[in-house]
Short mmCIF file of N, CA, C and O in Angstrom, two decimals:
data_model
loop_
_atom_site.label_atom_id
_atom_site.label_comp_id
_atom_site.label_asym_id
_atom_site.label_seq_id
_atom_site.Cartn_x
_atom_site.Cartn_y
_atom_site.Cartn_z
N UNK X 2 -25.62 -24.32 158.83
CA UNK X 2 -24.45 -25.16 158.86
C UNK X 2 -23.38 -24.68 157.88
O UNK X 2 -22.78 -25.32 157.01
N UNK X 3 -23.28 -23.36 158.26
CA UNK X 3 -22.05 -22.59 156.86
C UNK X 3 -20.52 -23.19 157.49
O UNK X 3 -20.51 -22.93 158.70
N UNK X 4 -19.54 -23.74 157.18
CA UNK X 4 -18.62 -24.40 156.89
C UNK X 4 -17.76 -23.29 156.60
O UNK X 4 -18.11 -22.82 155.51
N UNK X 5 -16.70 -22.59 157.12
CA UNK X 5 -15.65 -21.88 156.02
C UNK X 5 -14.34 -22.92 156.35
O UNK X 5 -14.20 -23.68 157.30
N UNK X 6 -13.48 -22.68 155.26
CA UNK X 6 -12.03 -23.41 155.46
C UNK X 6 -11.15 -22.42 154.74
O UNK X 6 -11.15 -22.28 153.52
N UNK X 7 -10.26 -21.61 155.74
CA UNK X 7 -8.97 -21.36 155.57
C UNK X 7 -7.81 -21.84 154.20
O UNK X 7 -7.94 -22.91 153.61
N UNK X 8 -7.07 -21.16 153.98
CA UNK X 8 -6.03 -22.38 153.63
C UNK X 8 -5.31 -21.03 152.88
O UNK X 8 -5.88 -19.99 152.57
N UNK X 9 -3.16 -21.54 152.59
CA UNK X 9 -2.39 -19.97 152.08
C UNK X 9 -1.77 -19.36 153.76
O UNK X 9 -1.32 -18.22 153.89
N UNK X 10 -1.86 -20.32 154.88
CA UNK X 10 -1.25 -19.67 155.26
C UNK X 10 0.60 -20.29 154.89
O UNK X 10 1.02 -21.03 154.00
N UNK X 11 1.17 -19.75 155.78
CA UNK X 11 2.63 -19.68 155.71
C UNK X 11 3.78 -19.32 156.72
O UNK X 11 3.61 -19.08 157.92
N UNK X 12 5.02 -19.34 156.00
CA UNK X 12 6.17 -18.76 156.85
C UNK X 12 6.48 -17.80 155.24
O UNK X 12 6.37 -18.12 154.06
N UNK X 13 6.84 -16.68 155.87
CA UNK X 13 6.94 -15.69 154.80
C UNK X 13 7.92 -14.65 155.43
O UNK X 13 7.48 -14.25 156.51
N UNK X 14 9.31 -13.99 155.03
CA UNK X 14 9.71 -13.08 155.42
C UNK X 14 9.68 -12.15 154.95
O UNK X 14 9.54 -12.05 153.73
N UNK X 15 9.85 -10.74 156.08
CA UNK X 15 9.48 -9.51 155.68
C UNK X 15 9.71 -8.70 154.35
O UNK X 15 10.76 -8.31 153.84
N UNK X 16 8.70 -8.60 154.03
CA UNK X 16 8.20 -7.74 152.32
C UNK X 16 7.84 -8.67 151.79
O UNK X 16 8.11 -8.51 150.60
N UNK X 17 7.23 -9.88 151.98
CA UNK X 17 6.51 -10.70 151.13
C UNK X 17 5.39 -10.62 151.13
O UNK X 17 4.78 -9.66 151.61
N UNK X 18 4.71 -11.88 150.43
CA UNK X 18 3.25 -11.89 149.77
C UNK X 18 3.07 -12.87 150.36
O UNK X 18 3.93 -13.68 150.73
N UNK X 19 1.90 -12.92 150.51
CA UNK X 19 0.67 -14.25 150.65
C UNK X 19 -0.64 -13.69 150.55
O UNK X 19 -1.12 -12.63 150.94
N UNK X 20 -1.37 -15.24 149.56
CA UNK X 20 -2.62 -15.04 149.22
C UNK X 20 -3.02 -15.92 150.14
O UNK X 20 -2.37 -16.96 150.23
N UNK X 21 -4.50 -15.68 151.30
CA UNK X 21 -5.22 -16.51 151.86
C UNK X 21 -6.72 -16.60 151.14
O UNK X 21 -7.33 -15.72 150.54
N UNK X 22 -6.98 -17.57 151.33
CA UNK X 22 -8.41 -18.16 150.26
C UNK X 22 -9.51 -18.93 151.70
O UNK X 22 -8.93 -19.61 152.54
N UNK X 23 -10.65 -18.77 151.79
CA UNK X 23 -11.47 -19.06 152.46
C UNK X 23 -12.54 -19.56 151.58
O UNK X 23 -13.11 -18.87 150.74
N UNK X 24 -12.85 -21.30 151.91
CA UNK X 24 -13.93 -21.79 151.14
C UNK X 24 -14.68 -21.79 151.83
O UNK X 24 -14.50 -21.97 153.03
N UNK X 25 -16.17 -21.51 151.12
CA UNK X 25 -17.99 -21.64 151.74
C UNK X 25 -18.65 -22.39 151.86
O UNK X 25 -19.71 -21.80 151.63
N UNK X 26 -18.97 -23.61 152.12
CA UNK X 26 -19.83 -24.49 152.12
C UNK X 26 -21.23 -23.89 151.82
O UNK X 26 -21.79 -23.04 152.51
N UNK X 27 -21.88 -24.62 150.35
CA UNK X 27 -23.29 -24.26 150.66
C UNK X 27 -23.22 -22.86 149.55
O UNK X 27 -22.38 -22.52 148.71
N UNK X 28 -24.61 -22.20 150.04
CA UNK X 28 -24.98 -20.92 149.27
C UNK X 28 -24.07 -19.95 149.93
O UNK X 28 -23.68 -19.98 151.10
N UNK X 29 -23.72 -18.84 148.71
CA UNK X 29 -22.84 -17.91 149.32
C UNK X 29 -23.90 -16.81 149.44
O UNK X 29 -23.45 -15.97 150.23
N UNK X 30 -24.90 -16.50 149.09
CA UNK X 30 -26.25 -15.64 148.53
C UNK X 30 -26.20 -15.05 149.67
O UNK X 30 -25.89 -13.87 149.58
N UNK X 31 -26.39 -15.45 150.75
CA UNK X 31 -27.09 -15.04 152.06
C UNK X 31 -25.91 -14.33 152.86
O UNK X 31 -26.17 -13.59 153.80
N UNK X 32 -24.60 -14.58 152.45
CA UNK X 32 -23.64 -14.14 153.34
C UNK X 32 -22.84 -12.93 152.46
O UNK X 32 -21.85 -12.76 151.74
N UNK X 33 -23.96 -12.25 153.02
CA UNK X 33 -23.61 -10.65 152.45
C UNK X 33 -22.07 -9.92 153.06
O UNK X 33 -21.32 -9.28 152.33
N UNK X 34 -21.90 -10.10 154.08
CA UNK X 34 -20.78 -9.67 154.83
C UNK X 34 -19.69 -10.40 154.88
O UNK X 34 -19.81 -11.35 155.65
N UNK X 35 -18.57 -10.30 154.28
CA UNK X 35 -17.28 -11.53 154.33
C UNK X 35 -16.14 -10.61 155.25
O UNK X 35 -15.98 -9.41 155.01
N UNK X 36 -15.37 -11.30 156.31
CA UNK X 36 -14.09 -10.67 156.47
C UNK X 36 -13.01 -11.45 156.88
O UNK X 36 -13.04 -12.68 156.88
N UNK X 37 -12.18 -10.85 157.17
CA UNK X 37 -10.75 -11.40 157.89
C UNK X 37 -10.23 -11.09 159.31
O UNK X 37 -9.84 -10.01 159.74
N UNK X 38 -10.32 -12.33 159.99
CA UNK X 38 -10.08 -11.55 161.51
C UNK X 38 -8.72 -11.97 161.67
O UNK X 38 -8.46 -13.07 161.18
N UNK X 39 -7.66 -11.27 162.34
CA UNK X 39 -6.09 -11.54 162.68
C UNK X 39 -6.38 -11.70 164.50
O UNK X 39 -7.24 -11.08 165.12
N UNK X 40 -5.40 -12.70 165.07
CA UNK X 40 -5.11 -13.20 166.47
C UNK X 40 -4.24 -13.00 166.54
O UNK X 40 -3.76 -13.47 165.51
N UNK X 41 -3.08 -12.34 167.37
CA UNK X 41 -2.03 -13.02 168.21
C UNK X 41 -1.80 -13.11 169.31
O UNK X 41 -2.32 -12.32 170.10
N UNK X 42 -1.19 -13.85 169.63
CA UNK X 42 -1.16 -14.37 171.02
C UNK X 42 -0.78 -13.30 172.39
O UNK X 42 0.24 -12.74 172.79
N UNK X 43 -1.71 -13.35 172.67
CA UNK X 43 -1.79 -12.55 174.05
C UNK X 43 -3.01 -11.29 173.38
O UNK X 43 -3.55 -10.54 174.19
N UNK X 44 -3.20 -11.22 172.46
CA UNK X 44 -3.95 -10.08 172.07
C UNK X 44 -5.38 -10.23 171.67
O UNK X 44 -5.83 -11.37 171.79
N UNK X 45 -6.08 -9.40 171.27
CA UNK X 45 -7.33 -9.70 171.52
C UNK X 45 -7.72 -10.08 169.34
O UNK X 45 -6.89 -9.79 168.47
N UNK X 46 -9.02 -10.70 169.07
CA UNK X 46 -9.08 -10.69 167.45
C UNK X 46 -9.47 -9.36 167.26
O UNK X 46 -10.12 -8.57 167.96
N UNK X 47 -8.69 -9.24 165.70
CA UNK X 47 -9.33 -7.61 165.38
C UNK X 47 -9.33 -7.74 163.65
O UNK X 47 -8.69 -8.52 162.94
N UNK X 48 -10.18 -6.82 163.30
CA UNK X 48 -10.55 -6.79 162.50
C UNK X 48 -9.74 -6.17 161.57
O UNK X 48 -9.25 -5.06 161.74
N UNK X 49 -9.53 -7.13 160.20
CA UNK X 49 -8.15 -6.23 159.25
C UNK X 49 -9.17 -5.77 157.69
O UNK X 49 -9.26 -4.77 156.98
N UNK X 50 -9.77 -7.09 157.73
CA UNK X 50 -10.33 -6.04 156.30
C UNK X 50 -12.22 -7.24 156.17
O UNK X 50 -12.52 -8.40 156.47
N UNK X 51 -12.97 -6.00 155.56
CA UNK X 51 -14.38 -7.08 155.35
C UNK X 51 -14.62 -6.09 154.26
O UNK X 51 -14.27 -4.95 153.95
N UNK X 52 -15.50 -7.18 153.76
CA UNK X 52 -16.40 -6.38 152.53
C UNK X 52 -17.82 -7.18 152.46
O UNK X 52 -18.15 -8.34 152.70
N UNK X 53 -18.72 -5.62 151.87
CA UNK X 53 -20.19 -5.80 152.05
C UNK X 53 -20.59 -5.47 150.48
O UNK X 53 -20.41 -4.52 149.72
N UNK X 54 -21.15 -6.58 150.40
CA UNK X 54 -21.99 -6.67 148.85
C UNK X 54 -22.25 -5.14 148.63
O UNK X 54 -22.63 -4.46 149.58
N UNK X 55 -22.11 -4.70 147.65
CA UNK X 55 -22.25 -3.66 147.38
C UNK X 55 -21.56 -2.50 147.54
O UNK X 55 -21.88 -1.44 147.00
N UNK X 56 -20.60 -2.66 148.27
CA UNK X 56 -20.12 -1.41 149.17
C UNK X 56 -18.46 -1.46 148.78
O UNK X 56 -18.14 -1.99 147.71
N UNK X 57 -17.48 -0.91 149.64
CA UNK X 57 -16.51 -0.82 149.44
C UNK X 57 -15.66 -1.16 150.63
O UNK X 57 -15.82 -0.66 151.75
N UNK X 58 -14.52 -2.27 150.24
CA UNK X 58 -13.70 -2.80 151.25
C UNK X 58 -13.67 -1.84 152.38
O UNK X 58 -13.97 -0.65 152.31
N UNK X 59 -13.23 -2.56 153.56
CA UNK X 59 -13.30 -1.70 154.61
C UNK X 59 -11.43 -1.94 155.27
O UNK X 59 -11.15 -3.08 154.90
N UNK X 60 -10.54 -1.52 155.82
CA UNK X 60 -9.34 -1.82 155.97
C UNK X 60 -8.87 -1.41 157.70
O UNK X 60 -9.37 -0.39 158.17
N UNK X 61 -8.10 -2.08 158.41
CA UNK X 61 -7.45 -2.10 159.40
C UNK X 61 -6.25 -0.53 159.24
O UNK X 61 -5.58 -0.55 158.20
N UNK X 62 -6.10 0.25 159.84
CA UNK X 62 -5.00 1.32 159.28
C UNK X 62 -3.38 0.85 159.39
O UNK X 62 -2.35 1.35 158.93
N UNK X 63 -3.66 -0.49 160.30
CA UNK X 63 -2.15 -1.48 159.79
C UNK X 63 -2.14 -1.78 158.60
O UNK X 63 -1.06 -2.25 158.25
N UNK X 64 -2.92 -1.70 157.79
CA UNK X 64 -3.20 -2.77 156.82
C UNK X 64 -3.13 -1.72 155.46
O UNK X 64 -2.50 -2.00 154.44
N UNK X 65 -3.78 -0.66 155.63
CA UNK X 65 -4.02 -0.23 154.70
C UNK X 65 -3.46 -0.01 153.25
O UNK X 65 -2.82 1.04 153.20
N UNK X 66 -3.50 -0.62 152.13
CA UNK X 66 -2.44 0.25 151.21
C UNK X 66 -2.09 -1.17 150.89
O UNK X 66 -2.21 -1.52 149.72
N UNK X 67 -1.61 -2.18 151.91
CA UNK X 67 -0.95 -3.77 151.66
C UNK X 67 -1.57 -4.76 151.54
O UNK X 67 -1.09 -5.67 150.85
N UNK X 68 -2.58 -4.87 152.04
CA UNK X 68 -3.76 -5.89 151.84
C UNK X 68 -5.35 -5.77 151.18
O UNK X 68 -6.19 -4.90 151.42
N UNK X 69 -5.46 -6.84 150.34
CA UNK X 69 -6.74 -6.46 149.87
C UNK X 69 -7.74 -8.00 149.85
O UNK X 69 -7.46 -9.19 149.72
N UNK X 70 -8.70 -7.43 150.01
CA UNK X 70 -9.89 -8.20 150.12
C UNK X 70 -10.74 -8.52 149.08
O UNK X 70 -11.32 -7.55 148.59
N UNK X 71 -11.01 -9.76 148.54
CA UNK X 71 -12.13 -9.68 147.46
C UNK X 71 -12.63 -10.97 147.90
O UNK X 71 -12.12 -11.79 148.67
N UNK X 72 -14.24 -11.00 147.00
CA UNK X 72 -14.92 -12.84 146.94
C UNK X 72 -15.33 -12.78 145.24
O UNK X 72 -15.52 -11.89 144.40
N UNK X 73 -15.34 -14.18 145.27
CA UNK X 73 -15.70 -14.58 144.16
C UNK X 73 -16.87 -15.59 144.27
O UNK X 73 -16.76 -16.78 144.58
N UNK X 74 -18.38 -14.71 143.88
CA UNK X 74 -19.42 -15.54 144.36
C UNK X 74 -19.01 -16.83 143.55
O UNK X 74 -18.85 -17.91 144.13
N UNK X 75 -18.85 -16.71 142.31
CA UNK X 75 -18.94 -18.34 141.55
C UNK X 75 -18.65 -19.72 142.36
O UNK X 75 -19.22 -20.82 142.30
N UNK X 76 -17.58 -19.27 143.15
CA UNK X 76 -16.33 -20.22 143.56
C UNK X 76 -16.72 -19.95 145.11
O UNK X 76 -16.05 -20.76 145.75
N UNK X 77 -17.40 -19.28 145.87
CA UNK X 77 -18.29 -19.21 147.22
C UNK X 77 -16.49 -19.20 147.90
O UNK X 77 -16.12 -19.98 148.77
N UNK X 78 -15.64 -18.17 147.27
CA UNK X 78 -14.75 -17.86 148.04
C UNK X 78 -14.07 -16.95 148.41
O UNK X 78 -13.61 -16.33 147.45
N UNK X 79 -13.80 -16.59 149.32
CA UNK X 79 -12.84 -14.57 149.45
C UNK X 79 -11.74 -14.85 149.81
O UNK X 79 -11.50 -15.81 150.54
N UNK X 80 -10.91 -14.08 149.37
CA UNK X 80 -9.43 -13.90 149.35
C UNK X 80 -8.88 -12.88 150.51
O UNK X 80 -9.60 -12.22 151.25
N UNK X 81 -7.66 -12.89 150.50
CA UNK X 81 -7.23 -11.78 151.19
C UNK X 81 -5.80 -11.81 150.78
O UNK X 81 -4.98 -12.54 151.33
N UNK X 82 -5.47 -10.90 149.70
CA UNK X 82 -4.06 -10.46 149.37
C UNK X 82 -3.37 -9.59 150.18
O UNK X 82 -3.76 -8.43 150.31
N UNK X 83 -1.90 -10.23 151.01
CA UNK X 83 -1.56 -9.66 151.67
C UNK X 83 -0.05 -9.52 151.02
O UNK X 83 0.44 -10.61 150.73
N UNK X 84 0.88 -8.28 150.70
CA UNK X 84 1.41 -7.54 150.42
C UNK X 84 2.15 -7.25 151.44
O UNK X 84 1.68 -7.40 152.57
N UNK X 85 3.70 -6.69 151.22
CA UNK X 85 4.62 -5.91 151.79
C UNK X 85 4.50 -6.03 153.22
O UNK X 85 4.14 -5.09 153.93
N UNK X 86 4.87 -7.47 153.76
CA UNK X 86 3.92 -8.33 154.99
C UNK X 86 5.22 -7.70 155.80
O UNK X 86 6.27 -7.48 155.19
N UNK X 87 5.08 -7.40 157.34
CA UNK X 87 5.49 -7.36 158.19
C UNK X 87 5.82 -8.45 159.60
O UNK X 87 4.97 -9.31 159.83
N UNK X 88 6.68 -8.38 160.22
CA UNK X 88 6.56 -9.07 161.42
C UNK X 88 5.61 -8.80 162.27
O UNK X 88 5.45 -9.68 163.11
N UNK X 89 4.68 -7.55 162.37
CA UNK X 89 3.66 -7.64 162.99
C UNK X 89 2.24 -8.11 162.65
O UNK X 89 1.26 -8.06 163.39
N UNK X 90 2.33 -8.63 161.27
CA UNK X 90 1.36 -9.48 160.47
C UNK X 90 1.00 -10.43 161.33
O UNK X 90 -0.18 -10.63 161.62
N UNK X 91 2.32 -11.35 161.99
CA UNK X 91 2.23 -12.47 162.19
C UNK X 91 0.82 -12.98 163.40
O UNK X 91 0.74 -12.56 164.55
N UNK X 92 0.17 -13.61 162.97
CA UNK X 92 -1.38 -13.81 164.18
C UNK X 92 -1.72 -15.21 163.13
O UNK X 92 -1.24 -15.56 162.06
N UNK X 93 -2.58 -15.67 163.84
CA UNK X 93 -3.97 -16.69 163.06
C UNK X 93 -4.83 -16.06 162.40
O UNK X 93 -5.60 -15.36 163.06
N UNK X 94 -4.98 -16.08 160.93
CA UNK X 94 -6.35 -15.55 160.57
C UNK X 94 -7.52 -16.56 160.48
O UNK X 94 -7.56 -17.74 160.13
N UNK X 95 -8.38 -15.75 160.88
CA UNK X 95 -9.87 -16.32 160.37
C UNK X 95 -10.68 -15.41 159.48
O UNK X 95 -10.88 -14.20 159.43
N UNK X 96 -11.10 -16.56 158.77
CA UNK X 96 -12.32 -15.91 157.57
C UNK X 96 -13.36 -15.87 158.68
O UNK X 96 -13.18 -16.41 159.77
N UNK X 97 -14.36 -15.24 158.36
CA UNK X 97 -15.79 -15.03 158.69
C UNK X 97 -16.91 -14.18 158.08
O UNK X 97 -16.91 -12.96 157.93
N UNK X 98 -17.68 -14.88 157.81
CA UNK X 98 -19.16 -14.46 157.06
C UNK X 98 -20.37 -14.34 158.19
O UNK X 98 -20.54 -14.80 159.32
N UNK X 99 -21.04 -13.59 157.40
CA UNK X 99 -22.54 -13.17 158.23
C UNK X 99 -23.31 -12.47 157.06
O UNK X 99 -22.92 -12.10 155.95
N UNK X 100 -24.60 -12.42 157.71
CA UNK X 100 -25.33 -11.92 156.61
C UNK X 100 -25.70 -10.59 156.59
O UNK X 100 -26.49 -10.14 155.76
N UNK X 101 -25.06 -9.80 157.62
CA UNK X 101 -25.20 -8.55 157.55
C UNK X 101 -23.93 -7.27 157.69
O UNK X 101 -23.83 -6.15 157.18
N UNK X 102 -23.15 -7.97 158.52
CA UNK X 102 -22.34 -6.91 158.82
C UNK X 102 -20.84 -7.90 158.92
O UNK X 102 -20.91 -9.13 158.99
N UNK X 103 -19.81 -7.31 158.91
CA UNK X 103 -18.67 -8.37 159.10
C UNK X 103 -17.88 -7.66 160.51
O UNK X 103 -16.71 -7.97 160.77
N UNK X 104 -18.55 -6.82 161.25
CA UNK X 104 -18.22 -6.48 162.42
C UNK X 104 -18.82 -7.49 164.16
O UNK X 104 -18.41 -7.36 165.31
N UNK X 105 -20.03 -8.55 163.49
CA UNK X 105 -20.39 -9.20 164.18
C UNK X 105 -20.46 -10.41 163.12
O UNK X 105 -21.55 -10.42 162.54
N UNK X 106 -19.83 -11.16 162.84
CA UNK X 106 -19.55 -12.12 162.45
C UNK X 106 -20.61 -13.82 162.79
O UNK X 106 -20.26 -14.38 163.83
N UNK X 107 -21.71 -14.50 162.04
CA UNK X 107 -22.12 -15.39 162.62
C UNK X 107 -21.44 -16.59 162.36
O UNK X 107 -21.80 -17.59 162.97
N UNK X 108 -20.34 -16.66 161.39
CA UNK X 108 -19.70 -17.91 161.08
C UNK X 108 -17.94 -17.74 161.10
O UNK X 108 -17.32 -17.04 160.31
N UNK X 109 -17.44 -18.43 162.02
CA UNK X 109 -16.03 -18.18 161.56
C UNK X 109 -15.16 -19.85 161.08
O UNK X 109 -15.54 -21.01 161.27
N UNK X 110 -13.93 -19.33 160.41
CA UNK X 110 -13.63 -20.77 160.24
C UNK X 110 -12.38 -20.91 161.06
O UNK X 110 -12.14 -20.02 161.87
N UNK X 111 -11.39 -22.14 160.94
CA UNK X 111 -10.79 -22.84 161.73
C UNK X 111 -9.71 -21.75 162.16
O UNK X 111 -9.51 -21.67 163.37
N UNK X 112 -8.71 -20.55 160.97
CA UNK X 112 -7.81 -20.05 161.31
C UNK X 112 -7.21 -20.51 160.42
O UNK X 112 -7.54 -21.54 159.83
N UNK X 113 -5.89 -19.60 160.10
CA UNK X 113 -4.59 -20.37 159.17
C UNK X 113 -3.30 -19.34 159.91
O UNK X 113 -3.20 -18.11 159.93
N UNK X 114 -2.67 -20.10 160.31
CA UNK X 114 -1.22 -19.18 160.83
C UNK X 114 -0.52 -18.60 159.79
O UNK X 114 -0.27 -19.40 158.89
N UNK X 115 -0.11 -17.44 159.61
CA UNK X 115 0.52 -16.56 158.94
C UNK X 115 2.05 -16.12 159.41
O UNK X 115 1.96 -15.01 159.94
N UNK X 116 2.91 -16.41 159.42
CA UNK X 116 4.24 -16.08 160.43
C UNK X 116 5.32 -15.75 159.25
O UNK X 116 5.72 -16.38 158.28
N UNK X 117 5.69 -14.05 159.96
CA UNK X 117 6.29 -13.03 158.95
C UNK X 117 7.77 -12.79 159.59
O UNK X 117 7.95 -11.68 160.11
N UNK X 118 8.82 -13.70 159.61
CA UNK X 118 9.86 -13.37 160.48
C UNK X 118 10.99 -13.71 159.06
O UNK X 118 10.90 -14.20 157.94
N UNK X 119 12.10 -13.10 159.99
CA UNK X 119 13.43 -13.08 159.27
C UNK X 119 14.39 -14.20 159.39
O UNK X 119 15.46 -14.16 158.80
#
């Protein structure tokens, strides 16, 4: 019954910032794999950035360089600093955790709209 909640999204115009924050319900122990999935409309979800205990962020090549990914077990929460934001930013993100990989995702949460216009 892992729970995530969104929250940081926005209206933001181009070259801005936003921080998105994803809370965990529960133990974070088990959810080795954290990421960030982006939507937009008409398009399919894709994957912008995850990270695996131990390992090293993984990045979208839209993304690269502008966004960064971290968790903070204490606080059972991951971030996603997004940087030098574009109009093609603009989608729904979702957090999602799993306990192994963040390419198959077993938990996602609600979404937070992100919208990068002028």
């Amino acid at each position: 019954q892992v729970h995530l909640v969104e929250s940081g999204g926005g209206l933001v115009h181009p070259g801005g910032s936003l921080r998105l924050s994803c809370a965990a319900s529960g133990s974070f122990f088990s959810l080795r794999a954290m990421g960030w999935y982006r939507q937009a409309p008409g398009k399919e979800r894709e994957l912008v950035a995850g990270i695996l205990s131990g390992s090293s962020p993984n990045y979208a090549d839209s993304v690269q360089g502008r966004f960064t990914i971290s968790r903070d077990n204490a606080k059972n929460t991951v971030y996603l600093q997004m940087n030098t934001l574009k109009p093609e930013d603009t989608a729904v993100y979702y957090c999602t955790a799993s306990r192994f990989s963040y390419y198959s995702p077993d938990y996602w949460g609600q979404g937070t709209q992100v919208t990068v216009s002028s």
